[in-house]
Amino acid sequence: GAVVSQHPSWVICKSGTSVKIECRSLDFQATTMFWYRQFPKQSLMLMATSNEGSKATYEQGVEKDKFLINHASLTLSTLTVTSAHPEDSSFYICSARDPSVPSGANVLTFGAGSRLTVL
Amino acid sequence: QKEVEQNSGPLSVPEGAIASLNCTYSDRGSQSFFWYRQYSGKSPELIMFIYSNGDKEDGRFTAQLNKASQYVSLLIRDSQPSDSATYLCAVNGLTFGEGTQLTVNP
């Protein structure tokens, strides 16, 4: 099946620094990828939709200047958390539509997630 | 009103029993419904999806959809300790409920 690779799996950084998370589709091309954030004991919250070759679409309440998304190729999307603060500590997960499922089905295949801790 | 609502649980069942997980949604125009399983510290993995009213079975799992009642459920037969996880309901693929934590006791 379709595989999405996400790196790093965990990262610890100091407050005020920036952190980049990479999401790669390994055996398929993904024109669209989705970035989620999950706080402990809470659901996945869609942050933004990453579109290859164009600007990302951010959900309401998500600061686009803080969470920079770049989708420069058909297999790579990156999320950069700029000037990170402790409240940004969370589990960030990327996903893409599974191409092995018939078109029209929004079946997502997820990366392994990146756990960010901001000190 | 939340777009997708699930009982947060925790739900506890004995090994071998049937676990029943429920989900309601607010958008009557929703077309597709998904159940994911998420182990602690891991990302979600798809169990199954359903589009049409009625039941859909896949091994020990059965998804049930009632669009008139805006209700979708997941039944797990012969529950195993390895089924212990959080089960997430997703509507139209992208909007998730908060999940129901299931514990299967040996």
CSV table of C-alpha atoms in Angstrom, one decimal:
chain,number,residue,atom,x,y,z
A,1,GLY,CA,0.0,0.0,0.0
A,2,ALA,CA,0.8,3.7,-0.1
A,3,VAL,CA,3.5,4.8,2.3
A,4,VAL,CA,4.0,8.2,3.8
A,5,SER,CA,7.3,8.8,5.5
A,6,GLN,CA,7.5,11.6,8.1
A,7,HIS,CA,10.7,12.9,9.7
A,8,PRO,CA,11.8,13.5,12.4
A,9,SER,CA,9.7,11.3,14.6
A,10,TRP,CA,10.4,13.4,17.6
A,11,VAL,CA,12.1,16.7,18.2
A,12,ILE,CA,12.9,18.9,21.2
A,13,CYS,CA,13.8,22.5,20.7
A,14,LYS,CA,14.2,25.7,22.7
A,15,SER,CA,11.5,28.3,22.8
A,16,GLY,CA,12.0,30.8,19.9
A,17,THR,CA,13.6,28.5,17.5
A,18,SER,CA,12.2,27.0,14.3
A,19,VAL,CA,11.6,23.4,13.5
A,20,LYS,CA,11.0,21.8,10.1
A,21,ILE,CA,9.1,18.5,9.7
A,22,GLU,CA,9.2,16.6,6.4
A,23,CYS,CA,6.6,14.5,4.9
A,24,ARG,CA,7.3,12.3,1.9
A,25,SER,CA,5.1,10.0,-0.3
A,26,LEU,CA,7.4,7.1,-1.0
A,27,ASP,CA,5.8,5.1,-3.7
A,28,PHE,CA,3.3,7.5,-5.2
A,29,GLN,CA,2.9,11.2,-6.1
A,30,ALA,CA,0.8,13.3,-3.9
A,31,THR,CA,-0.4,16.6,-5.3
A,32,THR,CA,-2.2,17.3,-2.0
A,33,MET,CA,-1.1,16.5,1.5
A,34,PHE,CA,-2.8,17.3,4.8
A,35,TRP,CA,-1.2,18.4,8.1
A,36,TYR,CA,-2.9,17.6,11.4
A,37,ARG,CA,-2.1,18.5,15.0
A,38,GLN,CA,-3.1,16.3,17.9
A,39,PHE,CA,-2.9,17.4,21.5
A,40,PRO,CA,-3.0,14.6,24.2
A,41,LYS,CA,-6.4,12.9,24.6
A,42,GLN,CA,-7.8,15.0,21.8
A,43,SER,CA,-8.7,14.4,18.2
A,44,LEU,CA,-6.8,15.2,15.0
A,45,MET,CA,-7.3,18.8,14.0
A,46,LEU,CA,-6.7,19.6,10.4
A,47,MET,CA,-4.3,22.5,10.2
A,48,ALA,CA,-3.8,23.0,6.5
A,49,THR,CA,-4.0,21.4,3.1
A,50,SER,CA,-0.7,21.5,1.2
A,51,ASN,CA,-0.9,21.8,-2.5
A,52,GLU,CA,2.0,21.0,-4.8
A,53,GLY,CA,3.2,24.1,-6.7
A,54,SER,CA,0.8,26.5,-4.9
A,55,LYS,CA,0.0,28.1,-1.6
A,56,ALA,CA,-1.3,26.0,1.2
A,57,THR,CA,-4.9,26.4,2.4
A,58,TYR,CA,-5.1,27.0,6.2
A,59,GLU,CA,-8.0,26.1,8.4
A,60,GLN,CA,-9.6,28.9,10.4
A,61,GLY,CA,-7.5,29.9,13.5
A,62,VAL,CA,-4.2,28.5,12.2
A,63,GLU,CA,-1.5,31.1,11.8
A,64,LYS,CA,0.0,30.8,8.3
A,65,ASP,CA,3.0,32.9,9.2
A,66,LYS,CA,3.8,30.6,12.2
A,67,PHE,CA,3.2,27.3,10.4
A,68,LEU,CA,4.9,27.6,7.1
A,69,ILE,CA,4.0,24.9,4.6
A,70,ASN,CA,6.0,24.2,1.4
A,71,HIS,CA,5.0,21.6,-1.2
A,72,ALA,CA,7.8,22.0,-3.7
A,73,SER,CA,7.5,18.6,-5.3
A,74,LEU,CA,5.0,15.8,-5.9
A,75,THR,CA,6.5,13.7,-3.1
A,76,LEU,CA,7.6,16.2,-0.5
A,77,SER,CA,5.7,18.6,1.8
A,78,THR,CA,7.3,20.4,4.7
A,79,LEU,CA,5.9,22.1,7.8
A,80,THR,CA,8.0,24.6,9.6
A,81,VAL,CA,7.0,25.8,13.0
A,82,THR,CA,8.5,29.2,13.4
A,83,SER,CA,9.5,30.8,16.7
A,84,ALA,CA,8.1,27.8,18.5
A,85,HIS,CA,6.7,28.2,22.0
A,86,PRO,CA,5.8,25.6,24.6
A,87,GLU,CA,2.1,25.8,23.6
A,88,ASP,CA,3.1,24.5,20.2
A,89,SER,CA,4.2,21.2,21.7
A,90,SER,CA,2.1,18.6,20.1
A,91,PHE,CA,1.9,15.6,17.8
A,92,TYR,CA,2.0,16.7,14.2
A,93,ILE,CA,0.9,14.2,11.6
A,94,CYS,CA,0.9,14.5,7.8
A,95,SER,CA,-1.2,12.5,5.4
A,96,ALA,CA,-2.1,12.0,1.8
A,97,ARG,CA,-5.0,10.4,-0.1
A,98,ASP,CA,-4.3,6.7,-0.6
A,99,PRO,CA,-4.0,6.2,-4.4
A,100,SER,CA,-4.7,2.5,-4.2
A,101,VAL,CA,-8.3,3.3,-3.2
A,102,PRO,CA,-10.8,4.2,-5.9
A,103,SER,CA,-10.8,7.8,-6.8
A,104,GLY,CA,-13.3,10.0,-4.9
A,105,ALA,CA,-12.6,8.2,-1.6
A,106,ASN,CA,-10.9,10.3,0.9
A,107,VAL,CA,-9.0,7.4,2.5
A,108,LEU,CA,-5.9,8.9,4.1
A,109,THR,CA,-2.6,7.2,4.7
A,110,PHE,CA,-0.7,8.8,7.5
A,111,GLY,CA,2.9,9.5,8.3
A,112,ALA,CA,4.2,8.1,11.6
A,113,GLY,CA,3.9,11.6,13.2
A,114,SER,CA,6.3,14.0,14.7
A,115,ARG,CA,6.2,14.7,18.4
A,116,LEU,CA,7.4,18.2,19.1
A,117,THR,CA,8.4,19.4,22.5
A,118,VAL,CA,9.3,23.0,23.0
A,119,LEU,CA,11.2,23.8,26.2
B,1,GLN,CA,-22.4,21.4,18.0
B,2,LYS,CA,-19.3,19.5,17.0
B,3,GLU,CA,-19.2,18.2,13.4
B,4,VAL,CA,-18.4,14.7,14.5
B,5,GLU,CA,-19.2,13.4,18.0
B,6,GLN,CA,-18.1,10.2,19.7
B,7,ASN,CA,-18.4,8.9,23.2
B,8,SER,CA,-14.9,9.5,24.6
B,9,GLY,CA,-15.2,6.4,26.8
B,10,PRO,CA,-13.2,4.7,28.0
B,11,LEU,CA,-15.1,1.6,26.9
B,12,SER,CA,-14.0,-1.6,28.5
B,13,VAL,CA,-15.1,-5.1,27.3
B,14,PRO,CA,-13.9,-8.6,28.1
B,15,GLU,CA,-11.9,-10.6,25.6
B,16,GLY,CA,-14.2,-12.3,23.2
B,17,ALA,CA,-17.0,-9.9,23.6
B,18,ILE,CA,-18.5,-7.5,21.0
B,19,ALA,CA,-17.3,-3.9,21.3
B,20,SER,CA,-19.7,-1.3,19.9
B,21,LEU,CA,-18.5,2.2,19.0
B,22,ASN,CA,-20.7,5.0,18.0
B,23,CYS,CA,-20.4,8.2,16.0
B,24,THR,CA,-22.8,11.0,15.0
B,25,TYR,CA,-22.3,13.8,12.6
B,26,SER,CA,-23.9,17.1,12.0
B,27,ASP,CA,-23.6,17.6,8.2
B,28,ARG,CA,-26.5,15.8,6.6
B,29,GLY,CA,-24.9,16.1,3.2
B,30,SER,CA,-21.9,14.0,4.3
B,31,GLN,CA,-21.1,11.1,1.9
B,32,SER,CA,-18.3,9.0,3.3
B,33,PHE,CA,-17.5,7.7,6.7
B,34,PHE,CA,-14.3,6.2,8.0
B,35,TRP,CA,-13.1,4.3,11.0
B,36,TYR,CA,-9.5,4.6,12.1
B,37,ARG,CA,-7.6,2.9,14.9
B,38,GLN,CA,-4.9,4.8,16.8
B,39,TYR,CA,-2.6,3.2,19.2
B,40,SER,CA,-1.0,5.4,21.9
B,41,GLY,CA,1.8,7.5,20.4
B,42,LYS,CA,1.2,6.3,16.9
B,43,SER,CA,-0.6,7.7,13.9
B,44,PRO,CA,-4.1,6.5,12.8
B,45,GLU,CA,-4.5,3.5,10.6
B,46,LEU,CA,-7.6,2.8,8.5
B,47,ILE,CA,-10.0,0.0,9.6
B,48,MET,CA,-12.7,0.5,7.0
B,49,PHE,CA,-14.9,3.0,5.3
B,50,ILE,CA,-18.6,3.0,4.3
B,51,TYR,CA,-20.7,5.0,1.9
B,52,SER,CA,-24.1,3.4,1.7
B,53,ASN,CA,-26.7,2.9,4.3
B,54,GLY,CA,-26.6,-0.5,6.0
B,55,ASP,CA,-23.9,-2.8,7.1
B,56,LYS,CA,-20.4,-3.4,5.7
B,57,GLU,CA,-18.4,-6.3,7.1
B,58,ASP,CA,-14.6,-6.9,7.0
B,59,GLY,CA,-13.4,-9.7,9.1
B,60,ARG,CA,-14.2,-9.1,12.7
B,61,PHE,CA,-15.3,-5.5,12.0
B,62,THR,CA,-18.7,-4.3,10.9
B,63,ALA,CA,-19.5,-0.7,10.1
B,64,GLN,CA,-23.1,0.4,10.2
B,65,LEU,CA,-24.4,3.6,8.6
B,66,ASN,CA,-27.8,5.3,9.0
B,67,LYS,CA,-27.8,8.5,7.1
B,68,ALA,CA,-31.3,9.4,8.2
B,69,SER,CA,-30.2,9.4,11.8
B,70,GLN,CA,-26.7,10.7,10.9
B,71,TYR,CA,-25.2,7.9,12.8
B,72,VAL,CA,-22.4,5.5,12.0
B,73,SER,CA,-21.1,2.7,14.2
B,74,LEU,CA,-18.4,0.1,14.4
B,75,LEU,CA,-18.8,-3.3,15.8
B,76,ILE,CA,-15.8,-5.4,16.8
B,77,ARG,CA,-16.6,-9.1,17.2
B,78,ASP,CA,-14.5,-11.5,19.3
B,79,SER,CA,-12.6,-8.5,20.8
B,80,GLN,CA,-8.9,-9.2,21.5
B,81,PRO,CA,-6.5,-7.4,23.9
B,82,SER,CA,-4.7,-6.2,20.7
B,83,ASP,CA,-7.8,-4.2,19.8
B,84,SER,CA,-7.2,-1.9,22.8
B,85,ALA,CA,-6.7,1.5,21.2
B,86,THR,CA,-8.5,4.7,20.4
B,87,TYR,CA,-11.0,4.5,17.6
B,88,LEU,CA,-11.5,7.6,15.5
B,89,CYS,CA,-14.6,8.3,13.3
B,90,ALA,CA,-14.0,10.5,10.3
B,91,VAL,CA,-16.5,12.1,8.1
B,92,ASN,CA,-15.8,12.9,4.4
B,93,GLY,CA,-12.3,11.8,5.1
B,94,LEU,CA,-10.9,14.9,6.7
B,95,THR,CA,-13.0,15.7,9.8
B,96,PHE,CA,-12.3,13.5,12.9
B,97,GLY,CA,-14.2,12.9,16.1
B,98,GLU,CA,-12.4,12.9,19.4
B,99,GLY,CA,-12.2,9.2,19.5
B,100,THR,CA,-13.3,6.4,21.8
B,101,GLN,CA,-10.8,4.7,23.9
B,102,LEU,CA,-11.4,0.9,24.0
B,103,THR,CA,-9.8,-1.5,26.4
B,104,VAL,CA,-10.2,-5.2,25.9
B,105,ASN,CA,-9.5,-7.1,29.2
B,106,PRO,CA,-7.9,-10.6,29.0
